[in-house]
Short mmCIF file of C-alpha atoms in Angstrom, two decimals:
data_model
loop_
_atom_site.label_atom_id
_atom_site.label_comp_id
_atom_site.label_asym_id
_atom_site.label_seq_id
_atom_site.Cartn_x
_atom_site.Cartn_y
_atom_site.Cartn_z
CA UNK N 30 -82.03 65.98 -48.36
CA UNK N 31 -80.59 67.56 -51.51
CA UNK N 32 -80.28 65.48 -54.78
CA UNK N 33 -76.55 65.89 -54.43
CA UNK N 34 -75.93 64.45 -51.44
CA UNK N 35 -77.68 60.87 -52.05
CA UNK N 36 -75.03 58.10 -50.46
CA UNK N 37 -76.02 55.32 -52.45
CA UNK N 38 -77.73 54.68 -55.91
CA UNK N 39 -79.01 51.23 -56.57
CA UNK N 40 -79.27 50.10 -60.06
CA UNK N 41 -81.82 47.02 -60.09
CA UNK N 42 -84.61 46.25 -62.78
CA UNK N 43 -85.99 43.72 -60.34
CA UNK N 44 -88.45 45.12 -58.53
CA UNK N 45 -88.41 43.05 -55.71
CA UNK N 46 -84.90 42.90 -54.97
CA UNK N 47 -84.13 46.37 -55.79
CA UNK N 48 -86.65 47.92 -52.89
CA UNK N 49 -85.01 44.92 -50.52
CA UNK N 50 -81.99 46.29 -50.78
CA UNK N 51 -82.85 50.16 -50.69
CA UNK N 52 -84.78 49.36 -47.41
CA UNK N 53 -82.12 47.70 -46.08
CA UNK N 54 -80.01 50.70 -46.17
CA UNK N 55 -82.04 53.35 -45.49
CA UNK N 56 -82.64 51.20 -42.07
CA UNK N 57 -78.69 51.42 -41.55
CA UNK N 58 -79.49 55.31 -41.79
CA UNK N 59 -78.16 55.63 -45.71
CA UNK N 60 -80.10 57.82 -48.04
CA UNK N 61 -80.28 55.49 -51.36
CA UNK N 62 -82.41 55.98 -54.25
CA UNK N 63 -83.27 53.07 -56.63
CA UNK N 64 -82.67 53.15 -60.10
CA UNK N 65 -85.11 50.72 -62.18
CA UNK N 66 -84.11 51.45 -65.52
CA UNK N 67 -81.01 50.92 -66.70
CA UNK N 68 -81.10 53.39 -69.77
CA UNK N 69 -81.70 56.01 -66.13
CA UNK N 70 -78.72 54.75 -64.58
CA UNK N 71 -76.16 57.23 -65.53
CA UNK N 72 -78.00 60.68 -65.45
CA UNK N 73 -79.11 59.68 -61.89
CA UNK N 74 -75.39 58.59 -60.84
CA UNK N 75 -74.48 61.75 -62.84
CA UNK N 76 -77.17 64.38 -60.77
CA UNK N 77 -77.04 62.46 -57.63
CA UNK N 78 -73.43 62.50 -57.50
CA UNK N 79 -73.45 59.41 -54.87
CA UNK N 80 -70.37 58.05 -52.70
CA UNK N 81 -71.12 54.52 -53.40
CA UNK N 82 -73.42 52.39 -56.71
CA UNK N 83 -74.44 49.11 -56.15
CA UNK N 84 -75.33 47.71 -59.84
CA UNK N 85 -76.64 44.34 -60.76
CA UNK N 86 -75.19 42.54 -63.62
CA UNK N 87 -78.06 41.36 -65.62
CA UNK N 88 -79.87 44.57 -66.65
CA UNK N 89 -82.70 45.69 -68.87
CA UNK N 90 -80.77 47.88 -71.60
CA UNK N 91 -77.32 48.27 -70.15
CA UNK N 92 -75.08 45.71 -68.92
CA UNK N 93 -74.23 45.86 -64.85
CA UNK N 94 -70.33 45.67 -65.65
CA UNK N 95 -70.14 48.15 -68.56
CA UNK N 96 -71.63 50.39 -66.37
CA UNK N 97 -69.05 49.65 -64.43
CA UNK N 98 -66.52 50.25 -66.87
CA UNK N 99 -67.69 53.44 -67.75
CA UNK N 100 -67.93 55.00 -64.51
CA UNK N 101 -64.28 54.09 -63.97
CA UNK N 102 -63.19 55.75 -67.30
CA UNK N 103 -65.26 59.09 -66.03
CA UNK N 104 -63.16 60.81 -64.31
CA UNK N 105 -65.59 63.30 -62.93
CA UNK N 106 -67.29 59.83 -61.45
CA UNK N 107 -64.10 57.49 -61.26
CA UNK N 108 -64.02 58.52 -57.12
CA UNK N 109 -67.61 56.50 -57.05
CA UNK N 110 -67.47 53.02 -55.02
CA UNK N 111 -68.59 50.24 -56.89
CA UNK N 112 -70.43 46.78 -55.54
CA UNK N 113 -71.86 44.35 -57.86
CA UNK N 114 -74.52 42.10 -56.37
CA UNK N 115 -75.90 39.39 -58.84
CA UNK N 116 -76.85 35.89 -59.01
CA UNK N 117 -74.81 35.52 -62.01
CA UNK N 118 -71.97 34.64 -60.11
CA UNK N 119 -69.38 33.00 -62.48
CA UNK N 120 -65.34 33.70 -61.99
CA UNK N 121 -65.36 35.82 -65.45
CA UNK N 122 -67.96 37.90 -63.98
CA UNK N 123 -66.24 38.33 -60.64
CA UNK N 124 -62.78 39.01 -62.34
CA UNK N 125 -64.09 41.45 -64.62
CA UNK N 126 -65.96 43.18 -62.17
CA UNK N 127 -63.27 43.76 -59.80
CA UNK N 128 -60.83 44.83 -63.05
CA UNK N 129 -63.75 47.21 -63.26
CA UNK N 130 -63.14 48.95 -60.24
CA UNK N 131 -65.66 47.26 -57.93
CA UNK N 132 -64.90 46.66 -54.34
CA UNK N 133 -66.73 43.94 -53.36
CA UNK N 134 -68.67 41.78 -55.21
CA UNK N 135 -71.92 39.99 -53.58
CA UNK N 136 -73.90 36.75 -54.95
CA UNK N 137 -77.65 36.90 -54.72
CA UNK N 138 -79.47 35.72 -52.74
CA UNK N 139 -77.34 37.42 -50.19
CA UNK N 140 -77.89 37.39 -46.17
CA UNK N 141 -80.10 40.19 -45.10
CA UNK N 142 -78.61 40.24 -41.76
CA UNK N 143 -75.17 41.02 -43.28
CA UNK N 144 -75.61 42.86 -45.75
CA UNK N 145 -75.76 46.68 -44.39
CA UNK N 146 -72.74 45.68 -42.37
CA UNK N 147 -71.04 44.68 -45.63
CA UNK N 148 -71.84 48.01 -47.66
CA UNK N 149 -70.83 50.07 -44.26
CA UNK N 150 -67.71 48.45 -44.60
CA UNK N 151 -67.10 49.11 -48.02
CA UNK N 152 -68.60 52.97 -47.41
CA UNK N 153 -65.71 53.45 -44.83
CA UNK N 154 -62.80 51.76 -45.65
CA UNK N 155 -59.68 51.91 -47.59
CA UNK N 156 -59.58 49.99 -51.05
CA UNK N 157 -56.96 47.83 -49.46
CA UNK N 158 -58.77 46.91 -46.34
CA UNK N 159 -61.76 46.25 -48.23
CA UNK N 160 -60.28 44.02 -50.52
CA UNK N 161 -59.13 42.06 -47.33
CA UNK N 162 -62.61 42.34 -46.00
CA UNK N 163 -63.76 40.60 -49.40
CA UNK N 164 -61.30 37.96 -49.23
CA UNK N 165 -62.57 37.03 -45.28
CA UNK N 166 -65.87 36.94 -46.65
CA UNK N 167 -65.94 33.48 -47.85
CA UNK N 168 -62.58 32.40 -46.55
CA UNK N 169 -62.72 29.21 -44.17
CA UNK N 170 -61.67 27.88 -40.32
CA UNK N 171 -58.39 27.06 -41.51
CA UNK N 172 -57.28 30.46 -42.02
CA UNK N 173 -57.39 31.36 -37.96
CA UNK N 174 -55.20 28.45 -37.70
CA UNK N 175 -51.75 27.79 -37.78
CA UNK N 176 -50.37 25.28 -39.81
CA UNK N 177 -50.17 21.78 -38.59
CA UNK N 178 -46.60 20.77 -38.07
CA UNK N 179 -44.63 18.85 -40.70
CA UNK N 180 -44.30 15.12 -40.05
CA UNK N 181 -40.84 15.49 -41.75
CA UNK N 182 -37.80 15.33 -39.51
CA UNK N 183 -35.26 17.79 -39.79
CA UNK N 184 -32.75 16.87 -43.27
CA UNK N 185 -35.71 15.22 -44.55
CA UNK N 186 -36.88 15.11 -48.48
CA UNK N 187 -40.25 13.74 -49.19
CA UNK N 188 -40.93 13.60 -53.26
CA UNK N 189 -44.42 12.20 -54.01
CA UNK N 190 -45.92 11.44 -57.59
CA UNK N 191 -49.22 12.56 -57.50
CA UNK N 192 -49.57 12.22 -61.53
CA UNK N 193 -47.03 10.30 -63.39
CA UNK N 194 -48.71 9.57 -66.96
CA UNK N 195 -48.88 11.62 -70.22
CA UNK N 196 -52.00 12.70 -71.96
CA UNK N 197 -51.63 10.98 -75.43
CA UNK N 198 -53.81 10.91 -78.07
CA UNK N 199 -56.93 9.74 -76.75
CA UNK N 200 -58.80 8.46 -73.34
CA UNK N 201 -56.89 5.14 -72.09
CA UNK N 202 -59.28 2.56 -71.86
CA UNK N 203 -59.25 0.25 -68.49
CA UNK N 204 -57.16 1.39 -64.81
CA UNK N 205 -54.18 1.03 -64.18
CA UNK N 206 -51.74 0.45 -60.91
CA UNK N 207 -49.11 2.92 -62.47
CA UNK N 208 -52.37 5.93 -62.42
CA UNK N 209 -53.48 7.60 -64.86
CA UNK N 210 -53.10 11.39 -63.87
CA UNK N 211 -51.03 13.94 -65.66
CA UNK N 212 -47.48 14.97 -64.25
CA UNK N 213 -47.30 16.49 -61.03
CA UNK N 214 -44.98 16.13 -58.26
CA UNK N 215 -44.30 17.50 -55.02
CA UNK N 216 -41.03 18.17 -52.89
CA UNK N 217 -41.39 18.64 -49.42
CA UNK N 218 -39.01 19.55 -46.56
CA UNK N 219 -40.12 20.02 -42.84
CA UNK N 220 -40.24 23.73 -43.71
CA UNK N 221 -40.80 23.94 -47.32
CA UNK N 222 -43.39 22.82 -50.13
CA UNK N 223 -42.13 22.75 -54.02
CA UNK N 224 -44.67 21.50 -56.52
CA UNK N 225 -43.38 20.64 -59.99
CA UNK N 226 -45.88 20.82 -63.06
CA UNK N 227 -49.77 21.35 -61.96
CA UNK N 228 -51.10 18.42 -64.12
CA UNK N 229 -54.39 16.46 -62.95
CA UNK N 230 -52.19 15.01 -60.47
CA UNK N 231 -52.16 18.40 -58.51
CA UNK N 232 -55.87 18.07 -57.39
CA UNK N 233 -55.07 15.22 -54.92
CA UNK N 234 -52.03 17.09 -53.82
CA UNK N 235 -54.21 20.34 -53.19
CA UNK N 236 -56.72 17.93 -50.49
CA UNK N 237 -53.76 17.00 -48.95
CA UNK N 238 -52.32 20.41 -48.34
CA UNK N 239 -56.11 21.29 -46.99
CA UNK N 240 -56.76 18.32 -45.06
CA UNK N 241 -53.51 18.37 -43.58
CA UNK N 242 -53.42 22.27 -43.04
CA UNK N 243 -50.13 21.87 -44.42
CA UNK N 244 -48.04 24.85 -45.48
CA UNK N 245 -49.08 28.51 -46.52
CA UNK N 246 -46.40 29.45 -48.86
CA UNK N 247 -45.18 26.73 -51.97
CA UNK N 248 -43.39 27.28 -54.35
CA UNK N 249 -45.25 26.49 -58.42
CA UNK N 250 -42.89 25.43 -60.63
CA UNK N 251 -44.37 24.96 -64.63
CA UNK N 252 -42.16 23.04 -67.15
CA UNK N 253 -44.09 24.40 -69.69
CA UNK N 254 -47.64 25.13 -71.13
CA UNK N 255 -48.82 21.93 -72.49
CA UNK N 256 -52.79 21.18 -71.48
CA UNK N 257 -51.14 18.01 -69.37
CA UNK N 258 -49.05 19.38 -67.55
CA UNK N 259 -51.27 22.70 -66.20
CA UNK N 260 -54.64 20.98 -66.53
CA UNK N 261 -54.73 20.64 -63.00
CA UNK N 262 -54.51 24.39 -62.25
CA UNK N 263 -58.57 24.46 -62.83
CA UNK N 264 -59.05 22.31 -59.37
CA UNK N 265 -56.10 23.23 -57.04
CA UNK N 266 -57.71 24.19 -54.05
CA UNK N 267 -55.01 26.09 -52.38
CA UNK N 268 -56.06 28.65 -55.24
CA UNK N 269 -59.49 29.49 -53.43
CA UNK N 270 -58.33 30.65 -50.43
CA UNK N 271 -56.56 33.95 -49.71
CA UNK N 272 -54.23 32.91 -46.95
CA UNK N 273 -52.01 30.89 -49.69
CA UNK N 274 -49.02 32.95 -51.11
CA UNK N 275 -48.13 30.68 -54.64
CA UNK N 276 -45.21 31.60 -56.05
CA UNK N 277 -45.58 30.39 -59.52
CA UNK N 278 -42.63 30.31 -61.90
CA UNK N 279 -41.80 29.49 -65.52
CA UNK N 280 -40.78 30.18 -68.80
CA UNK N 281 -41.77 33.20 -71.04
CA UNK N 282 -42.06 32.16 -74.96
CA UNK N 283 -40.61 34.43 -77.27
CA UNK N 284 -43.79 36.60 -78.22
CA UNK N 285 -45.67 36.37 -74.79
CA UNK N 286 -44.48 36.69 -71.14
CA UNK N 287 -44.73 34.19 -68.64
CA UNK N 288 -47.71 35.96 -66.50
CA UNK N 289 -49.50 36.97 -69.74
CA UNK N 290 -49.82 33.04 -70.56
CA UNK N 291 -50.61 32.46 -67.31
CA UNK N 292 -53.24 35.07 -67.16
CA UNK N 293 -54.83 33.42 -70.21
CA UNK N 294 -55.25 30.02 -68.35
CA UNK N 295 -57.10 31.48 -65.24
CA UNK N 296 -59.16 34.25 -67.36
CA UNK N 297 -59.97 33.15 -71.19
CA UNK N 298 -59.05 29.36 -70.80
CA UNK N 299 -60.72 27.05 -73.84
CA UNK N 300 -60.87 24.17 -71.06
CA UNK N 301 -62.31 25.02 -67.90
CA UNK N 302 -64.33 28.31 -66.92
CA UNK N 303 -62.59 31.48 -65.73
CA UNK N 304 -61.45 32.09 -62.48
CA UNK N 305 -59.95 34.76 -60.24
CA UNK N 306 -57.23 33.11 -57.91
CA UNK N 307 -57.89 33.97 -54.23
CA UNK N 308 -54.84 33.12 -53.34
CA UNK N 309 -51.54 35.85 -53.06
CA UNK N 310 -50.23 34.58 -56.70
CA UNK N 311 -46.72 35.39 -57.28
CA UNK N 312 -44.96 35.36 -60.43
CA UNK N 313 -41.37 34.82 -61.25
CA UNK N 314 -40.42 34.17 -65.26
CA UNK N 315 -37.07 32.20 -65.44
CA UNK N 316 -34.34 31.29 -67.45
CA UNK N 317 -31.76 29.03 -68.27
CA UNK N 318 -30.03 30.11 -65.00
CA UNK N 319 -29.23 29.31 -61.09
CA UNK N 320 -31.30 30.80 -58.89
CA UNK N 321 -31.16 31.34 -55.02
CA UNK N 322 -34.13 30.52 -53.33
CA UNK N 323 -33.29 30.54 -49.77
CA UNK N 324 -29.96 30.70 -48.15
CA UNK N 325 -30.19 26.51 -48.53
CA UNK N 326 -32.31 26.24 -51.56
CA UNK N 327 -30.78 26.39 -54.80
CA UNK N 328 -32.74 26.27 -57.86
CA UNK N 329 -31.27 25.62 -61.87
CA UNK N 330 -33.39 25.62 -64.84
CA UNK N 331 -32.39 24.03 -68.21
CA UNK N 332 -33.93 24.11 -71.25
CA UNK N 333 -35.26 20.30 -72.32
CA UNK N 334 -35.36 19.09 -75.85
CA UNK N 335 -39.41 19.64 -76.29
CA UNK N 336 -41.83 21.19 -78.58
CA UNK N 337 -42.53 24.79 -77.22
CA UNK N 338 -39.76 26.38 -74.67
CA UNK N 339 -39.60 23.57 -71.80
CA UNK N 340 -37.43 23.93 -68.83
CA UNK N 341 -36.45 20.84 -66.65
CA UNK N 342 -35.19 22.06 -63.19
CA UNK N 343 -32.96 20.84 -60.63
CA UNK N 344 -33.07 21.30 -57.18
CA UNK N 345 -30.73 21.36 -54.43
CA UNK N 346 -31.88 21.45 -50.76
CA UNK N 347 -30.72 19.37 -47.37
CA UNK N 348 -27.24 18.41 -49.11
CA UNK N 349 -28.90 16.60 -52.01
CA UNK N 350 -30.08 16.92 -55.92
CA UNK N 351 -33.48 16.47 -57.34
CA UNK N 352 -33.51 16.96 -61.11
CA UNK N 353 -36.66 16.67 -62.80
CA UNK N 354 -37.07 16.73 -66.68
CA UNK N 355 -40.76 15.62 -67.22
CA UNK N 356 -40.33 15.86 -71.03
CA UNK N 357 -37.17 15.67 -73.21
CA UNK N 358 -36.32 13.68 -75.99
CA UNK N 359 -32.43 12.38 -76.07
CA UNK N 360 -30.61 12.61 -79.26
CA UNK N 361 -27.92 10.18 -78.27
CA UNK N 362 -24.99 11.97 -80.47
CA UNK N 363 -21.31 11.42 -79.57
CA UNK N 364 -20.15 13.57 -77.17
CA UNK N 365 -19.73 17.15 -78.06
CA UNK N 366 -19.57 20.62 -76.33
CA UNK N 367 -22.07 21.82 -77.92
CA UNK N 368 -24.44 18.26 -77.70
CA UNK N 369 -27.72 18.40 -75.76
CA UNK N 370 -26.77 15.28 -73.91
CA UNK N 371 -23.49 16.29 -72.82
CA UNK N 372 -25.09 19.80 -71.60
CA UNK N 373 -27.92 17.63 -70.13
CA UNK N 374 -25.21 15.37 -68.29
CA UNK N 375 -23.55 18.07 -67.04
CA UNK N 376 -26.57 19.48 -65.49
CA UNK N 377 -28.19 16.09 -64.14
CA UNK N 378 -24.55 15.20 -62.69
CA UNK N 379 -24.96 13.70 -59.60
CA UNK N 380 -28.33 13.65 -58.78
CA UNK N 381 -29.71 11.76 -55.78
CA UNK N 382 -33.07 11.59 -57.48
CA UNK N 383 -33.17 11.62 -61.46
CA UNK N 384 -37.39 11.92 -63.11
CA UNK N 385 -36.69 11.71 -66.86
CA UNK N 386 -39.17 11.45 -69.49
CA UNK N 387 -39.24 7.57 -70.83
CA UNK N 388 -42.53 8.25 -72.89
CA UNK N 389 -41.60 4.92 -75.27
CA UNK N 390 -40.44 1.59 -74.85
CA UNK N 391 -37.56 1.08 -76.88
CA UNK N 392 -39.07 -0.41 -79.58
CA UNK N 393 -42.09 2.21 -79.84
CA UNK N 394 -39.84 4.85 -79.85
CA UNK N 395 -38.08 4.27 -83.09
CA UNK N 396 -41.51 5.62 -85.14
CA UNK N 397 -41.58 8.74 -82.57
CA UNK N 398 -37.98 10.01 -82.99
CA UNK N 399 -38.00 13.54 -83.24
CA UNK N 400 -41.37 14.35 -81.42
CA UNK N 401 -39.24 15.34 -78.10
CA UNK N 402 -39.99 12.17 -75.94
CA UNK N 403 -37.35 9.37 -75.45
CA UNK N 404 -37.29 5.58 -74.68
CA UNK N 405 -36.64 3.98 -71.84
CA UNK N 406 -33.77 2.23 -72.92
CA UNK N 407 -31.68 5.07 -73.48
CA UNK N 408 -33.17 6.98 -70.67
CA UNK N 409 -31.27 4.58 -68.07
CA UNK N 410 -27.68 4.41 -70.35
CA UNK N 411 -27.80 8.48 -70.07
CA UNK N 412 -29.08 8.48 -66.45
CA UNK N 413 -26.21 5.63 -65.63
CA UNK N 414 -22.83 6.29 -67.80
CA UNK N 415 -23.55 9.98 -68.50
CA UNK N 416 -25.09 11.72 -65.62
CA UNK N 417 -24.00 9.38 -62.75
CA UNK N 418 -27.18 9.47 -61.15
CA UNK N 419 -28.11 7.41 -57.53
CA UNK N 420 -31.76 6.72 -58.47
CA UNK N 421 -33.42 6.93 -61.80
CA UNK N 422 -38.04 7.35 -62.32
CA UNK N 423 -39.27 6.62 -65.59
CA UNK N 424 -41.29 9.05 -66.09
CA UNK N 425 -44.68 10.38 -68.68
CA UNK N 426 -44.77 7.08 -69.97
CA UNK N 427 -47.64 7.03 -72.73
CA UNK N 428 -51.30 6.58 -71.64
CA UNK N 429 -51.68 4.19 -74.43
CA UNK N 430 -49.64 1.55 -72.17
CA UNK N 431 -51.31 -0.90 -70.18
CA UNK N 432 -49.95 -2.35 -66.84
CA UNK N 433 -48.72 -5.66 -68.73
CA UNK N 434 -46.57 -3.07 -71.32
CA UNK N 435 -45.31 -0.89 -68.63
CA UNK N 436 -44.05 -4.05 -66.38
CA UNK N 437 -41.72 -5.40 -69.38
CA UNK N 438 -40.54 -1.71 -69.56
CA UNK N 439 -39.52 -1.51 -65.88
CA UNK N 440 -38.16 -5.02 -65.97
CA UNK N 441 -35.95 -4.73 -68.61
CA UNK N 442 -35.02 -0.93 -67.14
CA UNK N 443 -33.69 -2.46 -63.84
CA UNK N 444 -31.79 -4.83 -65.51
CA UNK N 445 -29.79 -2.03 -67.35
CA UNK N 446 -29.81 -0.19 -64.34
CA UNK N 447 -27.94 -2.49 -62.03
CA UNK N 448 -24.49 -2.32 -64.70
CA UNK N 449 -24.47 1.06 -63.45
CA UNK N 450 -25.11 0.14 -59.73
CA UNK N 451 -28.22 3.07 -60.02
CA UNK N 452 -31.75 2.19 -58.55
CA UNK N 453 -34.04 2.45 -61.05
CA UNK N 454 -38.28 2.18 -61.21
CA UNK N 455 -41.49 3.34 -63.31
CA UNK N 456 -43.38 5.95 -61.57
CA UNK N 457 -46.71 5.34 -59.80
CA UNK N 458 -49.34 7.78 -58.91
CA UNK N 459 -48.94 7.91 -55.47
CA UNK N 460 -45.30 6.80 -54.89
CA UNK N 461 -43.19 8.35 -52.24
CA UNK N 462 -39.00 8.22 -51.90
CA UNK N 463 -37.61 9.58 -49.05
CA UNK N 464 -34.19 11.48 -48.97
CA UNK N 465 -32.24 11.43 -45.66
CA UNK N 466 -30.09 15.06 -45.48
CA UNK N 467 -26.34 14.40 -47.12
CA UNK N 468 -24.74 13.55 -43.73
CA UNK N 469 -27.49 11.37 -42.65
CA UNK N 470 -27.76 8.52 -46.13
CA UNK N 471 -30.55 7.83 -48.46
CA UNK N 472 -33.93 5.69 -48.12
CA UNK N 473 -36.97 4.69 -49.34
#
């Protein structure tokens, strides 16, 4: 056979591995040549002129993924299939590989049996079929299986805290029955899944949703960027798997858009490792607006008083209002058109369910005014005489607060509560409420 018409090229420093692999596919009936040098990599890609290179990462000379990169920027050799197959196996190498133009990427040691099948696959297939092929790779049972029905009837609302607490300053010291993860909460319907904020809360939420085989497509939505309230995004689960569709939404700041910022937590995060979402991620930046999510799903977004462009969101579904404002601080002016709290009334009017930040006991928050959090105290006046609200959660209260601290708090909370006839509690990792459909009456 001619130089020219080589099918595969093999660029491998280790001996060992290297001839492994080459044998393997001249078995299959390939003709592959073995590159040992990296330094020789490119004139023999260049002479051979092969349909497919299979590079390692960790080369002698030249690194496996600028090779990569350059190949794809040839474009007398941009037509060339790339595989990576390396024991360095890290998300950053993975997502970089694949924004390289790989197809497939494969983690030493790999399985001799599969392994020609694999690379005949990727020979002759379409991009987009192989990149389903590398998805189904790794991809578990659960994906041949439908999902389990929801235990929700019909009209149903199920809203679970799953992490109720700020971050603060520093590491709490000692448990606590109110938790201790960062904000996340879920809304669930016997159809639909809504997740609000991806704090460490969202990592018990994600087992659920696997151990349950609960629903494929949920809806992600992000208050803002703060490490506590996306901190759990490094150990959702429902990431990892490809038959997930997350459709995450948020706010764009004024110099970066919302999937940029987004893009920097999965790919160049200072607090967890990279990684490339396997899941169908979907991204929607929103405004201060009303949006239509299904024909009974409505969706508003609001912007909260906050460091850094926060939205709290409301949510109407089944004939009743969810309103969630995770952080806020009140300013508790006199009523104006153009007051946050009369624009926040306005917007919380109503609402069935009310979470509002209550970061500070009254008496802490006077030396915090003006850092965007508010007290208690004024939390359940505004939720009772200004918005009109059914129910009322405390919410974020500070992780400096220890169960003793946060009992006064709720104590003296329901008290102030009940002159406004509004239900009104601390929230608790872990807590559920149920909502009945309009036409069917509230419970817990």
């Amino acid at each position: 056979m001619k130089e020219n018409q080589t099918d595969i090229v093999i660029v491998d420093d280790d001996n060992v591995a290297g001839q492994l692999t080459k044998n393997l596919l001249l078995e299959a009936g390939f003709s592959a040549y073995l590159v040992k040098r990296s330094i020789d990599a490119l004139p023999a890609i260049k002479r051979r002129r092969p349909r497919l290179v299979i590079t390692d990462i960790m080369l002698n000379g030249l690194d496996g993924l600028k090779l990569c990169k350059i190949l794809k920027n040839d474009p007398r050799l941009g037509a060339v299939k790339l595989v990576v197959v390396s024991q360095k196996g890290f998300e950053y190498e993975k997502h970089k590989a694949f924004e390289y133009g790989a197809q497939a990427f494969i983690t030493k040691p790999y399985n001799v049996e599969t392994f020609s099948a694999q690379i005949n696959h990727i020979m002759t297939g379409s991009r987009d079929s192989l990149l389903a092929f590398r998805d189904s790779l790794r991809e578990d049972e659960m994906s041949a299986e439908e999902p389990q029905p929801s235990d929700l009837q019909a009209g149903q609302i199920r809203v679970t805290f799953w992490g109720t607490r700020s971050m603060g300053g520093r590491v709490p010291d000692g448990n606590s029955s109110y938790g201790r993860q960062t904000p996340c909460v879920s809304v669930e319907t016997s159809e639909r899944t809504f997740i609000f904020d991806a704090g460490t809360g969202i990592y018990a939420l994600g087992e659920k949703i696997m151990q349950q085989k609960g629903p494929r497509d949920l809806w992600l939505m992000l208050t803002h960027f703060h490490i506590s309230h996306v901190l759990g995004l490094a150990g959702f689960q429902c990431l990892d798997h490809s038959m997930f569709t997350i459709r995450l939404s948020g706010a764009g700041e004024s110099e970066k858009k919302f999937k940029d910022t987004v893009r920097e937590l999965f790919y160049s995060s200072p607090y967890w490792p990279s990684r490339t979402p396997r899941a169908k991620l979907m991204m929607y930046e929103i405004i201060e607006d009303t949006y239509e999510l299904a024909p009974d799903v409505r969706l508003s977004a609001v912007y909260a008083n906050h460091p850094t462009t926060t939205l709290g969101f409301r949510l109407e579904i089944c004939g009743r209002v969810f309103v969630y404002l995770p952080d806020g601080e009140l300013t508790g002016k006199a009523s104006s058109m153009e007051n946050y709290d009369e624009k926040l009334a306005g917007f919380c009017h109503g609402a069935d369910l009310l979470v509002h930040d209550a970061c500070y006991s009254d008496s802490d928050y006077k030396a915090h005014t003006g850092e965007g959090h508010s007290g208690a105290g004024s939390v359940v006046k505004f939720a009772g005489a200004r918005a009109g609200a059914k129910r009322l959660v405390l919410f974020n209260l500070h992780s400096s607060y220890q169960d003793e601290d946060i009992e006064i708090i709720e104590q003296q909370a329901a008290r102030a509560a009940a002159k406004y006839d509004m239900e009104c509690a601390v929230a608790r990792d872990g807590m559920e409420i149920i909502l009945e459909s309009a036409s069917a009456g509230a419970d817990e």
